Short mmCIF file of C-alpha atoms and ligand atoms in Angstrom, two decimals:
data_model
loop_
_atom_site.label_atom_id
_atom_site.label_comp_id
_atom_site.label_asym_id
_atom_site.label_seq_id
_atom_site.Cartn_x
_atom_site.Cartn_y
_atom_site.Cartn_z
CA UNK A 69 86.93 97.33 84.75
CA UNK A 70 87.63 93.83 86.37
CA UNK A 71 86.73 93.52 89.89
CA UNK A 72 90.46 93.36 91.16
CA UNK A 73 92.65 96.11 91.11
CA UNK A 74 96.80 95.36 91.12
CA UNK A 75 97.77 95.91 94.50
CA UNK A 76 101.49 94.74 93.91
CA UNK A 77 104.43 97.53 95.56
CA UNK A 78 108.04 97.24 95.86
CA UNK A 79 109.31 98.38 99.15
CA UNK A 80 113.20 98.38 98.87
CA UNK A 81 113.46 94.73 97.12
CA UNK A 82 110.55 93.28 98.75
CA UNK A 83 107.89 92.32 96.58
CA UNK A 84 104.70 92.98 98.22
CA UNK A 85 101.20 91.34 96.97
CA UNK A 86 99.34 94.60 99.23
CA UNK A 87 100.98 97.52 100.44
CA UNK A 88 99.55 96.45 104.20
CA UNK A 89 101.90 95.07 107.03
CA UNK A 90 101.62 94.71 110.57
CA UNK A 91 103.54 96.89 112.78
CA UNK A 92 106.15 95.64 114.93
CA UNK A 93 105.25 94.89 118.67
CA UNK A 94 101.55 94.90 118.08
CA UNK A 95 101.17 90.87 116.31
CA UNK A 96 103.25 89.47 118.26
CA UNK A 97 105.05 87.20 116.25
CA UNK A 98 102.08 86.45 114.10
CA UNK A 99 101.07 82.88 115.57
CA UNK A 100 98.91 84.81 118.38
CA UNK A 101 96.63 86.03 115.36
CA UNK A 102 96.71 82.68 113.78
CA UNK A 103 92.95 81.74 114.53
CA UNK A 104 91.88 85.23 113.56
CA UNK A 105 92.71 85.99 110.11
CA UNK A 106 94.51 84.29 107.12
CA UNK A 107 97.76 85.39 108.04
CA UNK A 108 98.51 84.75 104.03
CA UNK A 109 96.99 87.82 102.69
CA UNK A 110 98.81 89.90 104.19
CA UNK A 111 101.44 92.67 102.30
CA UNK A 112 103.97 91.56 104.82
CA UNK A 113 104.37 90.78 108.80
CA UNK A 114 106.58 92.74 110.55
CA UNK A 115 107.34 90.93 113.82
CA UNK A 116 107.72 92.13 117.98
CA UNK A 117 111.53 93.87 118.42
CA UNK A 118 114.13 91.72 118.56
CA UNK A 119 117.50 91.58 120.63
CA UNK A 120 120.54 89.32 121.14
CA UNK A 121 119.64 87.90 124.39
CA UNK A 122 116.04 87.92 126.10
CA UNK A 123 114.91 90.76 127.41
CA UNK A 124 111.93 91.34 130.26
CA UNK A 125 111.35 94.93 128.87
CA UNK A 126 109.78 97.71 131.56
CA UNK A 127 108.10 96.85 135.25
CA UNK A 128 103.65 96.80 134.71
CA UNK A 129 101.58 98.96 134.75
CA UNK A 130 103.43 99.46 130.94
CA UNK A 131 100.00 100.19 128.98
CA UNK A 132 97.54 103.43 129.20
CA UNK A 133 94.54 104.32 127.03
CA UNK A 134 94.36 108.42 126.47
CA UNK A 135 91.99 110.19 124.60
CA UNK A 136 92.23 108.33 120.92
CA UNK A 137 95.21 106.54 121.67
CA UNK A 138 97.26 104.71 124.04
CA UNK A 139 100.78 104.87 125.48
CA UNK A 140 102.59 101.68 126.10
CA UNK A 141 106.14 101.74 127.43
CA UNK A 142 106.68 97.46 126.92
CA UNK A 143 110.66 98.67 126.61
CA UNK A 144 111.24 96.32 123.93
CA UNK A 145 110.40 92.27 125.78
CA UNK A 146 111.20 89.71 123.88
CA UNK A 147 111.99 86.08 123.40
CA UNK A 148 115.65 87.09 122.43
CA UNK A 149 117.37 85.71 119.09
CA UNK A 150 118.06 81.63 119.87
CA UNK A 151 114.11 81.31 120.85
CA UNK A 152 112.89 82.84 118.25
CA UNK A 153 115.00 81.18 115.66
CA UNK A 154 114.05 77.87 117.67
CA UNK A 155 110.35 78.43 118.83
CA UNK A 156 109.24 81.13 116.38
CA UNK A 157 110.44 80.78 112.67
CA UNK A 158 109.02 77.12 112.35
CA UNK A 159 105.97 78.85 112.31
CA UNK A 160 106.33 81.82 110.02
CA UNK A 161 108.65 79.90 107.74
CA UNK A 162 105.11 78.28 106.64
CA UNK A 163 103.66 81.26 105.66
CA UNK A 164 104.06 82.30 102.11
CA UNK A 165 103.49 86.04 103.20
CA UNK A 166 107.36 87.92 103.67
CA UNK A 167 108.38 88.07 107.02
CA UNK A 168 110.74 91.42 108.12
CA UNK A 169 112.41 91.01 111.39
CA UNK A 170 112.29 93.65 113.18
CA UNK A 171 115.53 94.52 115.73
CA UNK A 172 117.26 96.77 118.14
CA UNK A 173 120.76 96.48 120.05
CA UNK A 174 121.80 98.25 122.87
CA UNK A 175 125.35 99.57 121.12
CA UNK A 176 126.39 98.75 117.24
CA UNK A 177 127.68 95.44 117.71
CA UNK A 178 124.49 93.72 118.86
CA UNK A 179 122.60 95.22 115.78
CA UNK A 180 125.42 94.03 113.67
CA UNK A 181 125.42 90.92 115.39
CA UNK A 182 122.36 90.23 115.00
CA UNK A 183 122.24 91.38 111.16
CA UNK A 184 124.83 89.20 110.24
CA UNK A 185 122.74 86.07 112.27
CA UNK A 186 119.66 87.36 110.33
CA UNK A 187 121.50 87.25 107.20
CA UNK A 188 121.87 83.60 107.30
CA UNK A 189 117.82 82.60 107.65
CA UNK A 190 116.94 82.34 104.12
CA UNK A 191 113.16 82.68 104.78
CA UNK A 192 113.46 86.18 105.91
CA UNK A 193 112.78 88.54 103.25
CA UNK A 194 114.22 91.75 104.91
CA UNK A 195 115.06 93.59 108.15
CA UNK A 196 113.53 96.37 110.19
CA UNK A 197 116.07 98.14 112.14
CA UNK A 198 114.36 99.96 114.99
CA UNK A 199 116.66 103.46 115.85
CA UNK A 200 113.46 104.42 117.68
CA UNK A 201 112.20 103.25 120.34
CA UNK A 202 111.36 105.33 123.26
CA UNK A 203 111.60 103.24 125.93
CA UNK A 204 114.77 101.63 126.49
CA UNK A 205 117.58 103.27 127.91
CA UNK A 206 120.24 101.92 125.91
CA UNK A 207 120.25 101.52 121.98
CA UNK A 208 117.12 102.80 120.17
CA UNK A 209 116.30 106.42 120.18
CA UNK A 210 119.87 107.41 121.57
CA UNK A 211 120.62 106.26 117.90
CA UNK A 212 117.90 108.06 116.18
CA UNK A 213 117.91 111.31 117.03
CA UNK A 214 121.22 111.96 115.77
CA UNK A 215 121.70 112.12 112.19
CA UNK A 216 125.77 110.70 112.79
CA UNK A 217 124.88 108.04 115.01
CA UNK A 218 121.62 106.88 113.05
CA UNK A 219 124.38 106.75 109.66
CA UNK A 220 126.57 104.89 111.98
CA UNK A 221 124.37 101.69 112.88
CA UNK A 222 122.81 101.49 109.86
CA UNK A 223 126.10 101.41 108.07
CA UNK A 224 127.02 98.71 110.34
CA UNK A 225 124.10 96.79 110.17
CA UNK A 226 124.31 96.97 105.83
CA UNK A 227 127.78 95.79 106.07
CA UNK A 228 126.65 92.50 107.69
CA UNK A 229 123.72 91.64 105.54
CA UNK A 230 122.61 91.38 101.62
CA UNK A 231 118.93 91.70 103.16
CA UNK A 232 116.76 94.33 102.30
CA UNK A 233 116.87 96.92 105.15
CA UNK A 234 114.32 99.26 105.99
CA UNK A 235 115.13 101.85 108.70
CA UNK A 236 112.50 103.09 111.51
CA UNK A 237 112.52 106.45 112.26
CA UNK A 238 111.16 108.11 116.23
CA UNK A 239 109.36 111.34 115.76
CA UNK A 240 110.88 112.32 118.78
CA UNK A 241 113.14 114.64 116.66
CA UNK A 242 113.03 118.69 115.68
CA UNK A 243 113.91 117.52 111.72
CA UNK A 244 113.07 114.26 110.80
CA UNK A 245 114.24 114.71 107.19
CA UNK A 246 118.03 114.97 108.38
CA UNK A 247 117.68 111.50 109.68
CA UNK A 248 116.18 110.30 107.04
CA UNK A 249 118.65 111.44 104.94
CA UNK A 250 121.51 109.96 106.69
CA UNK A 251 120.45 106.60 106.48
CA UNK A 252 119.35 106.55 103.04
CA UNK A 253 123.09 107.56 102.42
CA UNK A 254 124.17 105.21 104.94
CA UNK A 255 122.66 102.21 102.41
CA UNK A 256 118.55 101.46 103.65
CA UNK A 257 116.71 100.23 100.97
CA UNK A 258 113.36 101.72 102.61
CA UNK A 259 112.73 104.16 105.57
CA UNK A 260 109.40 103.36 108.31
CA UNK A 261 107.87 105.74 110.12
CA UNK A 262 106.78 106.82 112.54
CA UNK A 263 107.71 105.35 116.19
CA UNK A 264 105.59 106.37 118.73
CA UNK A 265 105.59 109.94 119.91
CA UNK A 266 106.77 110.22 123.80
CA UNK A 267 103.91 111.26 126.26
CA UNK A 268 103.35 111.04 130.41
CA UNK A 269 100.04 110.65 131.70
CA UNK A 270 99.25 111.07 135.62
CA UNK A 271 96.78 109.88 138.12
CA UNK A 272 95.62 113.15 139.46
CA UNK A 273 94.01 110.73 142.73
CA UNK A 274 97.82 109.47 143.79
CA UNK A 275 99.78 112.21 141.88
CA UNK A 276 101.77 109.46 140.25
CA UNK A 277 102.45 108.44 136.34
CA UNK A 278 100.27 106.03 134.98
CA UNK A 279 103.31 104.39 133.99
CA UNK A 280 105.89 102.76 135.98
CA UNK A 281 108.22 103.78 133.30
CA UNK A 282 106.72 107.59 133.72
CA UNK A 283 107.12 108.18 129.90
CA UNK A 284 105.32 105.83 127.30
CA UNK A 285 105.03 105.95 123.33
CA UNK A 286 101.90 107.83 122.07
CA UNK A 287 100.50 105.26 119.49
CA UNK A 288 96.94 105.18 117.52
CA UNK A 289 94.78 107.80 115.35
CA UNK A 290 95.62 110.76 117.89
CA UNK A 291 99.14 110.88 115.97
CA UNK A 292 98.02 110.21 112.52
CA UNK A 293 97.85 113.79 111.29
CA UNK A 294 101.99 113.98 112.68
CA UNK A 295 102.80 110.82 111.23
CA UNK A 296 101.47 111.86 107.62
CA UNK A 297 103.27 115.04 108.33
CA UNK A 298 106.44 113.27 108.57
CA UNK A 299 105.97 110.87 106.17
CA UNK A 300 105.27 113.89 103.49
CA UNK A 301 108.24 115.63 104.46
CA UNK A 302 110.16 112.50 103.78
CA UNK A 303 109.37 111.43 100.92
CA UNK A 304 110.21 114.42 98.87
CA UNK A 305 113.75 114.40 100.65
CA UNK A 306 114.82 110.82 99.89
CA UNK A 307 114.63 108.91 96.88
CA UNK A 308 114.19 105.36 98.52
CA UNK A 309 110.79 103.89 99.38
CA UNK A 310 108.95 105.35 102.34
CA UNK A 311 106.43 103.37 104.41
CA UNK A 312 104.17 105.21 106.26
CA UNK A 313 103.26 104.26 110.41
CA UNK A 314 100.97 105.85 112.98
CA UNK A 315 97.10 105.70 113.37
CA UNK A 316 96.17 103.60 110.86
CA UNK A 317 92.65 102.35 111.51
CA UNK A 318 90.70 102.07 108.02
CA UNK A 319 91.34 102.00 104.31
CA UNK A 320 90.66 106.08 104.42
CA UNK A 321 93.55 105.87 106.39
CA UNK A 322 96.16 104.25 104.62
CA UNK A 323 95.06 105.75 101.40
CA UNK A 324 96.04 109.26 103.01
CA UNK A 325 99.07 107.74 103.85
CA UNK A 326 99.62 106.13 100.13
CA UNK A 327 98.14 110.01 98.74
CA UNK A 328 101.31 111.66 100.38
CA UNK A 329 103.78 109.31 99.08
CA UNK A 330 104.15 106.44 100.75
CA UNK A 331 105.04 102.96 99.31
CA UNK A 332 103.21 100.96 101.55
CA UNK A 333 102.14 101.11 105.31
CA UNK A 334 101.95 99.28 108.57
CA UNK A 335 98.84 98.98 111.06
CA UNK A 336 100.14 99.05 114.47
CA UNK A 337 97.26 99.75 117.80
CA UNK A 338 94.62 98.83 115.71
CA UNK A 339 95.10 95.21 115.82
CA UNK A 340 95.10 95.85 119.75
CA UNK A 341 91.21 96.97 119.05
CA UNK A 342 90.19 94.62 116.25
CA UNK A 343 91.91 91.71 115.13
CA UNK A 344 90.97 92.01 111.68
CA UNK A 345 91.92 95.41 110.80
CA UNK A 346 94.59 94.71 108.34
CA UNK A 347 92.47 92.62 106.45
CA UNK A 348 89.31 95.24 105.99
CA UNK A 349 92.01 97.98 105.24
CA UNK A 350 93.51 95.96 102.30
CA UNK A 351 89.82 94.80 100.87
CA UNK A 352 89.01 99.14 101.22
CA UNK A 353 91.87 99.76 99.57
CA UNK A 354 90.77 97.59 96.73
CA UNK A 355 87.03 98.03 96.74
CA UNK A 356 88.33 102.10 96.81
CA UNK A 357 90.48 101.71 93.57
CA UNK A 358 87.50 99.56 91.54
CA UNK A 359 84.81 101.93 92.49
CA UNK A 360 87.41 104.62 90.72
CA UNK A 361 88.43 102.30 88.12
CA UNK A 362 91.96 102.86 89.00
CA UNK A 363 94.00 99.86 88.18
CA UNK A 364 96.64 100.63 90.24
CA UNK A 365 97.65 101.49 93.45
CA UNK A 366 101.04 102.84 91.95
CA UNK A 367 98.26 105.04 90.34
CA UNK A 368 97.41 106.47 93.66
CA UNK A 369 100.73 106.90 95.50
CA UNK A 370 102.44 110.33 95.79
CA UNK A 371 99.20 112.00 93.94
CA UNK A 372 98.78 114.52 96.63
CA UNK A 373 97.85 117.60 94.63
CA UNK A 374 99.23 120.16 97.07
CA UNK A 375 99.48 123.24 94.16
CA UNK A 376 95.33 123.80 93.82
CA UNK A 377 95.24 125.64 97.08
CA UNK A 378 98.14 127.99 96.49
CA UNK A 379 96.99 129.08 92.88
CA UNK A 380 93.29 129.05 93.96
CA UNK A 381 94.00 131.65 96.36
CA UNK A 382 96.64 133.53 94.17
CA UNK A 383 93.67 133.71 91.58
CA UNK A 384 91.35 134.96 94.42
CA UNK A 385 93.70 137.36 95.58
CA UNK A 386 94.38 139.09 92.00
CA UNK A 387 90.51 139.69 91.39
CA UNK A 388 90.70 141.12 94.75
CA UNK A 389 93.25 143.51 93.98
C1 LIG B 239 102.32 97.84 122.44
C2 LIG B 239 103.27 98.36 121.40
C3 LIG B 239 104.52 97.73 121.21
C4 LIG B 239 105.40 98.20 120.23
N1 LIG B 239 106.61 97.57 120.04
C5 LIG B 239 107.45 97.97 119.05
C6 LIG B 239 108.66 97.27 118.78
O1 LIG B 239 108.98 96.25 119.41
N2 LIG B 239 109.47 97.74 117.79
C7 LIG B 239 109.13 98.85 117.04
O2 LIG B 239 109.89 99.24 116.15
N3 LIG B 239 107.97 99.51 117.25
C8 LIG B 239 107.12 99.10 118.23
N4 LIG B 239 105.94 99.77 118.43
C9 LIG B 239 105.58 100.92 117.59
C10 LIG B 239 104.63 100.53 116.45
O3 LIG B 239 105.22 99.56 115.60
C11 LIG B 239 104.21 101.77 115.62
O4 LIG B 239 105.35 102.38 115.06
C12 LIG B 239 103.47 102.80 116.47
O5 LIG B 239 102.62 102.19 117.40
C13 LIG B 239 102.64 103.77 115.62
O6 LIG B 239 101.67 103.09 114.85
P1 LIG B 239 100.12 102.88 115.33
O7 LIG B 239 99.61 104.23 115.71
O8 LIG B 239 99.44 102.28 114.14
O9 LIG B 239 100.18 101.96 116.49
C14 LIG B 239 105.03 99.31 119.41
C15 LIG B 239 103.78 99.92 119.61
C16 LIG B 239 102.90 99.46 120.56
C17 LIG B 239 101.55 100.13 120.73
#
């Protein structure tokens, strides 16, 4: 076999070269990492939330390391929609790698606003639409944790743009498969997940929360074996792409995430701890499939052989008996 394997996936109408992308809010929006890595091989970059107007986000201290993780509780800041169209896009419009905004409104109208303003910058090749966050008051999770008003935004964010739209799901939920659900049938062309999972952590010398925001978003490998979880319960509830999220840190990673069905995935806190993370996990990924001589990473996706264990023990069981 060749030294290349074909990395190519199809997330929802965008044609990906890897199945890697960055996850929003932890490249920035992709300039900062400019000097660090060739932005270009990248599957896609997903950029920082985006709202109408500018927004501060949460009072510092907003970050916290825990025990394989961190929780950050930024609350969403950002350069709001004219700057980035102004001081941003110049930059990524360069880049041949596809660029997914990512976005959030604090009712319906802003995220259809800000759809329909998306809709008309032809260099973007889709949209994230964040029903997730944990840390604003307003907009984000209040939408996804309810199956009626998840269906509700997305709906209005489809009717205001032909762009590919992939939906991101919080974790923060008791079923995450009725969400999903809803806004497949509400029209996303892909569903993300997962958001961060929400977590406190206290100083035990001042009795206070290590955040001024008291709750944060659990991010990094301590959720990984939740976010697979999720991401194999969704995908055999929904026929549209799935992209898997949460503690991604190597190639071994991802692949677990591409074994249980997912179409492609993002890399969130580990660009926080090394820079060029995205970049080794797409060259394992590849050097994984040629050492296998599997040609394709559609080869690999879904594979997860969950029956062996059930029959293997059934078999067990009857010479037992
Ligand atoms: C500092 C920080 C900022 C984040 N900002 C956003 C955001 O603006 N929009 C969003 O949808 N998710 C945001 N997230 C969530 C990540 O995109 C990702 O879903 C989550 O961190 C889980 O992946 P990870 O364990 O690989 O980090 C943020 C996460 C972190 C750590």
């Amino acid at each position: 076999m060749e030294n290349k394997a074909d990395l190519k996936v199809n997330i929802g109408g965008i044609e990906l070269k890897n199945p890697v992308m960055t996850a929003s809010g932890t490249f920035g929006y992709a300039s900062e990492f400019e000097n660090l890595i060739d932005l270009n091989r990248l599957g896609a970059i997903i950029v920082k939330g985006l709202s109408l107007k500018p927004s501060m986000g949460n009072p510092p201290p907003r970050i916290v390391e825990t025990p394989r993780g961190m929780l950050n509780a930024i609350g969403l800041e950002n350069v709001g929609f004219t700057s980035f169209v102004e001081e941003k896009l110049p930059f990524l419009k360069e880049l041949s790698t596809p660029i997914i905004i990512n976005i959030y409104g604090k009712d319906i109208q802003e995220y259809a606003e800000l759809a329909s303003r998306i809709n008309d910058i032809k260099e973007i090749a889709g949209i994230e639409v964040n029903i997730s966050c944990p840390n604003v008051k307003a907009g984000g999770a209040a939408f996804g944790t309810d199956p009626e008003a998840a269906c509700k935004v997305v709906k209005a964010v489809r009717d205001n743009t032909g762009k590919p739209l992939m939906v991101k799901l919080t974790p923060n939920v008791t079923d995450i498969t009725l969400i999903a659900r809803s806004v497949e049938d509400a029209g996303a062309d892909s569903i993300s997940l997962i958001n961060t999972i929400t977590g406190i952590a206290i100083d035990i010398e001042t009795r206070r929360p290590k955040l001024a925001n008291i709750t944060g978003g659990l991010s990094g490998p301590a959720i990984k074996p939740i976010a697979l979880r999720m991401v194999w319960q969704v995908v055999q509830k929904v026929k549209i792409p799935v992209i898997g999220v949460g503690g991604i840190m190597t190639a071994e990673d991802a692949l677990e995430f591409l074994i249980a069905g997912a179409a492609a995935v993002q890399v969130g806190t580990a660009n926080l701890i090394n820079p060029h993370a995205t970049i080794d996990i797409i060259e394992g990924i590849e050097a994984f499939l040629i050492k296998r001589n599997i040609p394709r990473i559609q080869d690999i996706i879904g594979t997860l052989q969950t029956n062996s264990y059930h029959e293997e023990h059934e078999g067990t069981r009857r010479l037992m008996n």
